Amino acid sequence: MNPINQRRLLDDLEALSHFGRGADGGITRRALSREDADARKYVMTRMRALGFDVKHDEVGNVRARRAGRKAGPVVMTGSHLDTVPSGGTLDGPLGVVGALAAIEMIGEVKTERPIEVVVFVGEEGSRFRRGTIGSAAISGHVSVSDILKLVDPDGVVYGDALATYGDEGSPIPAKLASEEVHAFVELHVEQGGVLETEKIAIGAVTAIAGLSQRQVSFLGEANHAGATPMDLRRDALAAAAAWILSIEKGARELGVVGTVGKLEVLPGGKNIIPGRVNAICDLRAPQAELLSAIDAFVVSSLHGIGDAREVEIEQSLLQRVEPGLMDERAISAVERAAAAAGLSCRRMTSGAIHDALHMAEICPSTMIFVPSRGGKSHCPDEDTAPEDLVNGCVTLAHTLIDLAG
Ligand code: GLV
Ligand code: MN
Ligand code: MN
């Protein structure tokens, strides 16, 4: 095997970071945008140079195959290139270009099974109604026709965005049967501070927390900020504020996490009582029962606050993703790989959602985590030391060889 080419890995990450970089240094690459298309093109060119057979599927996933001695089933690895608004350079791209680095490390070594590098489309859910779109299509969790009908907040239909910024040529079917995939492993930054704090090189992921996101509107009454006495107001933002604090309290009590990261205050004048607030809450829990409990708490608190403040409430579920377990065979392959590379490794759960969650519905799956500096992610400060990036790629290369035979 070849050593990991650290220079090329860093160059690839640097090159991708230019597609969608904003003034604050953060990267904004919405699914099926021009920036996303540019990033995909860059990666596809790299894949072709490596001799891969590069295809794209009906929803826009890129699938690049390296032949094995046998035709199938395939061992898959990869991640996403779309980002959150003003995100970092590693969440997603590391799992894509890290996979290419691992394949270059494997070099001339022949494997029994083919290895496929996949770029999942629309993982972050920052544009269309849901995230993990590409993996949901591959696992069959959501039908291709339902995905093509998704609409973004500007009214752009997924199928049309795909026609504009997807790849040329006829696509392959998105859905894969269990028999077609032997295993899946995704390299990713931890996005938390456990590995850094414990000075451990590699995390082998055993489970991924589930997610519930609700879109909520508070409908109060816009009125004059100076002339309206406090007891004659129906302030939509004051109601939203009470609700946000109740989410914080409920999440702490249940030992889960809850966030309101998106809030729109209308009409948005400094001397106008807010008449309408649109918000999205994001709830995460490692078990389905806990996820249902925090979700029920949040909805009942919403209606209680609305009644008490005479503010009308409209709400709907944006998406719910069930928590999922990773597979023991895949997890132990990562542990063996880390040991072979002389790296420390611990098992851990993921609080963030990943495409591995849907891949686990059709094949043994796991993830390889590397330390995140300061535990930061979904922000421009997201960072990982170069040697930790390389450790992740080396572990991925050994894991792929183990799984592909
Ligand atoms: C994806 O990164 C998520 O967990 O929201
Ligand atoms: Mn990610
Ligand atoms: Mn993310």
Coordinates of C-alpha atoms and ligand atoms in Angstrom, one line a residue:
M1 CA 0.0 0.0 0.0
N2 CA 1.1 3.6 -0.6
P3 CA 1.3 6.2 2.2
I4 CA -1.6 8.7 2.4
N5 CA -0.7 11.7 0.3
Q6 CA -1.3 14.4 2.9
R7 CA -0.5 17.3 0.5
R8 CA -3.1 16.1 -2.0
L9 CA -5.7 15.6 0.7
L10 CA -5.2 19.1 2.0
D11 CA -5.2 20.5 -1.5
D12 CA -8.5 18.8 -2.3
L13 CA -10.1 20.2 0.9
E14 CA -8.7 23.6 0.1
A15 CA -10.0 23.5 -3.5
L16 CA -13.5 22.5 -2.3
S17 CA -13.5 25.3 0.3
H18 CA -13.5 27.8 -2.5
F19 CA -16.9 26.7 -3.8
G20 CA -19.3 28.8 -1.7
R21 CA -16.9 30.6 0.7
G22 CA -18.4 33.7 2.2
A23 CA -17.0 36.9 3.7
D24 CA -17.0 35.4 7.2
G25 CA -14.9 32.4 6.0
G26 CA -17.8 30.1 6.3
I27 CA -18.9 27.8 3.4
T28 CA -22.4 27.9 2.0
R29 CA -23.1 25.2 -0.5
R30 CA -26.8 24.4 -0.7
A31 CA -27.8 21.1 -2.3
L32 CA -28.1 21.4 -6.1
S33 CA -26.8 25.0 -6.3
R34 CA -24.1 26.2 -8.6
E35 CA -21.5 25.9 -5.8
D36 CA -22.6 22.4 -5.1
A37 CA -22.4 21.5 -8.8
D38 CA -18.9 23.0 -9.0
A39 CA -17.8 21.0 -6.0
R40 CA -19.2 17.8 -7.5
K41 CA -17.5 18.5 -10.8
Y42 CA -14.1 18.9 -9.0
V43 CA -14.6 15.6 -7.3
M44 CA -15.8 13.8 -10.4
T45 CA -12.7 14.9 -12.3
R46 CA -10.5 13.6 -9.4
M47 CA -12.5 10.3 -9.5
R48 CA -12.0 9.9 -13.3
A49 CA -8.3 10.6 -12.9
L50 CA -8.1 7.7 -10.4
G51 CA -9.6 5.4 -13.0
F52 CA -13.1 5.1 -11.5
D53 CA -16.2 4.4 -13.5
V54 CA -18.2 7.5 -12.5
K55 CA -22.0 7.5 -12.6
H56 CA -24.8 9.6 -11.2
D57 CA -28.2 8.4 -10.1
E58 CA -31.8 9.6 -10.4
V59 CA -31.7 11.9 -7.4
G60 CA -28.1 13.3 -8.0
N61 CA -25.9 11.0 -6.0
V62 CA -22.5 10.5 -7.6
R63 CA -21.3 6.8 -7.5
A64 CA -17.8 5.9 -8.6
R65 CA -16.7 2.3 -8.7
R66 CA -13.3 0.6 -8.5
A67 CA -13.6 -2.9 -9.7
G68 CA -13.0 -5.9 -7.5
R69 CA -12.1 -9.5 -8.5
K70 CA -15.8 -10.3 -8.3
A71 CA -18.6 -8.2 -9.7
G72 CA -20.6 -7.5 -6.5
P73 CA -21.9 -6.9 -3.8
V74 CA -20.0 -3.7 -3.3
V75 CA -18.3 -2.0 -0.3
M76 CA -19.4 1.6 -0.2
T77 CA -17.8 4.7 1.4
G78 CA -18.4 8.4 1.1
S79 CA -20.2 11.4 2.4
H80 CA -21.7 14.7 1.2
L81 CA -20.6 18.0 -0.3
D82 CA -23.5 20.3 0.6
T83 CA -23.1 22.4 3.7
V84 CA -25.1 24.2 6.4
P85 CA -25.3 28.1 5.9
S86 CA -21.8 29.4 6.7
G87 CA -20.4 25.9 7.7
G88 CA -17.0 24.5 7.8
T89 CA -14.6 22.8 5.3
L90 CA -14.7 19.3 6.7
D91 CA -18.3 18.2 7.5
G92 CA -19.0 16.1 4.4
P93 CA -15.9 16.8 2.2
L94 CA -13.6 14.9 4.4
G95 CA -15.6 11.7 3.9
V96 CA -15.5 12.3 0.1
V97 CA -11.8 13.3 -0.6
G98 CA -10.7 11.2 2.4
A99 CA -12.2 8.2 0.5
L100 CA -10.2 9.1 -2.6
A101 CA -7.0 9.4 -0.5
A102 CA -7.8 6.0 1.0
I103 CA -8.3 4.5 -2.5
E104 CA -4.9 6.0 -3.5
M105 CA -3.4 4.4 -0.5
I106 CA -4.9 1.0 -1.4
G107 CA -3.3 1.5 -4.8
E108 CA -2.6 -1.7 -6.7
V109 CA -3.9 -4.0 -4.0
K110 CA -6.7 -6.1 -5.5
T111 CA -9.9 -6.6 -3.4
E112 CA -12.4 -9.4 -3.9
R113 CA -15.4 -7.0 -3.8
P114 CA -15.7 -3.7 -5.7
I115 CA -15.4 -0.5 -3.7
E116 CA -17.6 2.4 -4.5
V117 CA -17.1 6.1 -3.4
V118 CA -20.5 7.8 -3.1
V119 CA -21.2 11.6 -2.9
F120 CA -24.6 11.8 -1.3
V121 CA -26.8 14.7 -2.4
G122 CA -28.5 17.0 0.1
E123 CA -27.4 15.6 3.4
E124 CA -27.7 18.8 5.5
G125 CA -31.4 19.6 4.9
S126 CA -30.5 23.3 4.5
R127 CA -32.5 23.7 1.3
F128 CA -35.2 21.2 0.8
R129 CA -37.7 20.1 3.4
R130 CA -35.5 17.2 4.6
G131 CA -31.9 16.2 4.8
T132 CA -30.1 12.8 4.1
I133 CA -31.9 12.9 0.7
G134 CA -29.3 10.9 -1.2
S135 CA -29.0 8.0 1.3
A136 CA -32.8 8.0 1.8
A137 CA -33.2 7.3 -1.9
I138 CA -30.5 4.7 -2.0
S139 CA -32.0 2.8 0.9
G140 CA -35.5 3.2 -0.4
H141 CA -36.5 5.0 2.8
V142 CA -38.1 7.7 0.6
S143 CA -39.1 7.1 -3.0
V144 CA -37.4 8.8 -5.9
S145 CA -40.7 10.3 -7.0
D146 CA -41.3 11.9 -3.6
I147 CA -37.8 13.3 -3.6
L148 CA -38.2 14.8 -7.1
K149 CA -41.3 16.6 -5.8
L150 CA -39.6 18.3 -2.8
V151 CA -39.8 22.1 -2.9
D152 CA -37.3 24.7 -1.4
P153 CA -38.5 27.9 0.4
D154 CA -38.2 29.8 -2.9
G155 CA -40.6 27.4 -4.6
V156 CA -37.9 25.6 -6.7
V157 CA -38.8 22.0 -7.2
Y158 CA -36.1 19.4 -6.6
G159 CA -36.5 17.8 -10.0
D160 CA -36.0 21.2 -11.7
A161 CA -32.9 22.0 -9.6
L162 CA -31.5 18.6 -10.5
A163 CA -32.2 19.3 -14.2
T164 CA -30.3 22.6 -13.9
Y165 CA -27.4 21.6 -11.6
G166 CA -27.3 17.8 -11.8
D167 CA -25.0 15.8 -14.0
E168 CA -25.3 15.3 -17.7
G169 CA -26.2 11.9 -19.3
S170 CA -28.7 9.3 -18.2
P171 CA -28.8 8.4 -14.5
I172 CA -28.6 5.0 -12.9
P173 CA -31.4 3.9 -10.5
A174 CA -30.9 5.3 -7.0
K175 CA -32.4 2.5 -5.0
L176 CA -30.1 -0.4 -4.0
A177 CA -31.2 -3.8 -2.7
S178 CA -29.5 -5.2 0.4
E179 CA -27.9 -8.0 -1.7
E180 CA -26.1 -5.4 -3.7
V181 CA -24.2 -3.7 -0.8
H182 CA -21.8 -5.6 1.4
A183 CA -21.1 -2.8 3.8
F184 CA -20.9 1.0 4.2
V185 CA -18.4 3.1 6.1
E186 CA -18.3 6.9 6.3
L187 CA -15.3 9.0 7.4
H188 CA -16.3 12.2 9.2
V189 CA -15.2 14.7 11.7
E190 CA -16.5 14.0 15.2
Q191 CA -18.2 17.5 15.5
G192 CA -17.9 17.2 19.3
G193 CA -15.0 17.3 21.8
V194 CA -14.8 13.8 23.1
L195 CA -11.8 12.5 21.0
E196 CA -9.8 15.7 21.5
T197 CA -10.4 15.7 25.3
E198 CA -9.5 12.0 25.7
K199 CA -6.6 12.3 23.2
I200 CA -7.9 9.4 21.1
A201 CA -7.2 9.3 17.4
I202 CA -10.3 7.4 16.1
G203 CA -13.9 7.0 17.0
A204 CA -15.8 3.9 15.9
V205 CA -19.5 4.9 15.7
T206 CA -22.0 2.5 17.4
A207 CA -25.2 4.5 17.0
I208 CA -26.6 7.7 15.5
A209 CA -29.2 9.8 17.4
G210 CA -32.6 10.5 15.8
L211 CA -34.0 13.9 14.9
S212 CA -37.4 15.6 14.9
Q213 CA -37.7 19.1 13.2
R214 CA -40.9 21.1 13.4
Q215 CA -41.8 24.3 11.5
V216 CA -43.8 26.6 13.8
S217 CA -45.5 30.0 13.3
F218 CA -46.7 32.3 16.1
L219 CA -49.5 34.6 14.9
G220 CA -49.9 37.6 17.2
E221 CA -50.8 41.2 16.4
A222 CA -48.5 43.8 14.9
N223 CA -49.1 47.1 16.7
H224 CA -47.4 50.4 17.8
A225 CA -44.4 49.7 20.1
G226 CA -44.9 53.0 21.9
A227 CA -48.7 53.4 22.0
T228 CA -49.8 49.9 23.0
P229 CA -49.8 49.2 26.7
M230 CA -48.2 45.9 27.8
D231 CA -51.4 44.2 28.8
L232 CA -53.0 45.0 25.4
R233 CA -50.4 43.2 23.3
R234 CA -50.3 39.9 21.5
D235 CA -46.5 39.8 20.9
A236 CA -45.6 36.8 18.7
L237 CA -41.9 37.1 19.5
A238 CA -42.5 37.2 23.3
A239 CA -44.5 33.9 22.9
A240 CA -41.7 32.4 20.8
A241 CA -39.1 33.4 23.4
A242 CA -41.2 31.7 26.2
W243 CA -41.4 28.6 24.0
I244 CA -37.6 28.5 23.2
L245 CA -36.8 28.7 27.0
S246 CA -39.3 25.9 27.6
I247 CA -37.5 23.7 25.0
E248 CA -34.2 24.4 26.8
K249 CA -35.7 23.3 30.1
G250 CA -37.5 20.3 28.7
A251 CA -34.4 19.1 26.9
R252 CA -32.2 19.4 30.0
E253 CA -34.8 17.5 32.1
L254 CA -35.0 14.6 29.5
G255 CA -31.2 14.6 28.9
V256 CA -31.6 15.3 25.2
V257 CA -30.8 18.3 23.0
G258 CA -33.2 20.9 21.5
T259 CA -32.4 24.0 19.4
V260 CA -34.3 26.8 17.7
G261 CA -31.7 27.9 15.2
K262 CA -34.0 29.6 12.7
L263 CA -36.3 32.5 13.6
E264 CA -38.0 35.0 11.3
V265 CA -39.6 38.1 13.0
L266 CA -42.3 39.9 11.0
P267 CA -42.8 42.7 10.1
G268 CA -39.3 43.2 11.7
G269 CA -39.5 46.9 12.6
K270 CA -37.7 48.3 15.7
N271 CA -40.9 50.2 16.7
I272 CA -43.4 47.5 15.8
I273 CA -44.7 44.8 18.2
P274 CA -43.9 41.5 16.3
G275 CA -47.0 40.2 14.6
R276 CA -45.6 37.0 13.3
V277 CA -42.7 34.7 14.1
N278 CA -41.7 31.7 12.0
A279 CA -39.3 29.3 13.7
I280 CA -37.9 25.8 13.2
C281 CA -37.0 23.6 16.2
D282 CA -34.5 20.8 16.0
L283 CA -34.7 18.0 18.6
R284 CA -32.3 15.1 18.9
A285 CA -32.3 11.9 21.1
P286 CA -30.5 8.6 21.0
Q287 CA -33.7 6.5 21.6
A288 CA -37.0 6.7 19.7
E289 CA -39.0 6.9 23.0
L290 CA -37.0 9.9 24.2
L291 CA -37.3 11.6 20.8
S292 CA -41.1 11.2 21.0
A293 CA -41.1 12.4 24.6
I294 CA -39.2 15.7 23.8
D295 CA -41.3 16.2 20.7
A296 CA -44.6 15.8 22.6
F297 CA -43.3 18.1 25.3
V298 CA -42.4 20.8 22.7
V299 CA -45.8 20.6 21.0
S300 CA -47.8 20.8 24.2
S301 CA -45.7 23.6 25.5
L302 CA -46.3 25.4 22.2
H303 CA -50.1 25.2 22.5
G304 CA -50.0 26.1 26.3
I305 CA -48.0 29.3 25.6
G306 CA -50.2 30.1 22.6
D307 CA -53.4 29.8 24.7
A308 CA -51.9 31.8 27.6
R309 CA -50.8 34.7 25.3
E310 CA -53.7 34.6 22.9
V311 CA -51.2 33.9 20.1
E312 CA -52.4 31.5 17.4
I313 CA -50.1 28.6 16.6
E314 CA -49.5 26.8 13.3
Q315 CA -47.1 23.9 13.3
S316 CA -46.1 20.9 11.2
L317 CA -43.5 18.2 11.2
L318 CA -40.7 18.9 8.8
Q319 CA -38.9 15.6 9.2
R320 CA -38.4 12.8 11.7
V321 CA -35.4 10.5 11.4
E322 CA -35.4 7.5 13.8
P323 CA -32.2 6.8 15.8
G324 CA -30.3 3.8 14.5
L325 CA -27.6 1.3 15.5
M326 CA -24.5 0.7 13.5
D327 CA -23.4 -2.9 12.8
E328 CA -21.0 -4.9 15.0
R329 CA -19.2 -6.4 12.0
A330 CA -18.5 -3.0 10.5
I331 CA -17.6 -1.5 13.9
S332 CA -15.1 -4.2 14.7
A333 CA -13.6 -3.8 11.2
V334 CA -12.8 -0.1 12.1
E335 CA -11.3 -1.2 15.4
R336 CA -9.1 -3.7 13.7
A337 CA -8.1 -1.1 11.1
A338 CA -7.2 1.4 13.8
A339 CA -5.1 -1.2 15.6
A340 CA -3.3 -2.2 12.4
A341 CA -2.4 1.5 11.9
G342 CA -1.2 1.7 15.6
L343 CA -3.9 4.3 16.4
S344 CA -6.0 4.6 19.6
C345 CA -9.7 4.0 19.1
R346 CA -12.9 4.1 21.2
R347 CA -16.5 3.3 20.4
M348 CA -18.8 6.3 20.5
T349 CA -22.3 7.5 19.5
S350 CA -23.0 10.3 17.0
G351 CA -25.3 13.2 18.1
A352 CA -25.3 14.5 14.5
I353 CA -27.3 12.8 11.7
H354 CA -25.4 11.2 8.9
D355 CA -26.1 9.3 5.7
A356 CA -24.8 6.2 7.4
L357 CA -28.1 6.1 9.3
H358 CA -30.0 5.3 6.1
M359 CA -27.3 3.1 4.7
A360 CA -27.6 1.0 7.9
E361 CA -31.2 0.1 6.7
I362 CA -29.7 -1.9 3.8
C363 CA -26.3 -3.1 4.9
P364 CA -23.8 -3.4 7.8
S365 CA -22.7 0.2 8.4
T366 CA -20.5 2.4 10.6
M367 CA -18.5 5.6 10.7
I368 CA -15.0 6.6 11.4
F369 CA -14.7 9.8 13.5
V370 CA -11.6 11.9 13.8
P371 CA -11.1 14.7 16.4
S372 CA -12.6 18.1 15.9
R373 CA -10.5 21.0 17.2
G374 CA -12.4 22.6 20.1
G375 CA -15.3 20.3 19.3
K376 CA -16.6 22.8 16.8
S377 CA -18.7 22.1 13.7
H378 CA -21.5 23.7 11.6
C379 CA -19.5 26.9 11.9
P380 CA -16.5 28.5 10.1
D381 CA -14.2 27.5 12.9
E382 CA -14.6 23.7 12.2
D383 CA -11.1 22.3 12.0
T384 CA -9.0 19.1 12.5
A385 CA -5.2 18.7 12.7
P386 CA -3.7 17.4 9.4
E387 CA -2.3 14.3 11.2
D388 CA -5.7 13.5 12.5
L389 CA -7.2 13.8 8.9
V390 CA -4.5 11.4 7.7
N391 CA -5.1 9.0 10.6
G392 CA -8.8 8.9 9.5
C393 CA -7.9 8.1 5.9
V394 CA -5.4 5.4 6.9
T395 CA -8.1 3.8 9.1
L396 CA -10.6 4.0 6.3
A397 CA -8.1 2.4 3.8
H398 CA -7.5 -0.6 6.2
T399 CA -11.3 -0.8 6.9
L400 CA -12.1 -0.9 3.2
I401 CA -9.5 -3.7 2.6
D402 CA -10.9 -5.6 5.5
L403 CA -14.5 -5.3 4.3
A404 CA -13.8 -5.8 0.6
G405 CA -11.6 -8.9 1.3
Ligands
GLV1 C1 -26.3 17.1 10.0 O1 -25.2 17.4 10.1 C2 -27.2 17.2 11.2 O2 -26.9 16.4 12.1 O3 -28.0 18.1 11.2
MN2 MN -21.9 15.6 7.6
MN3 MN -23.6 18.6 9.1

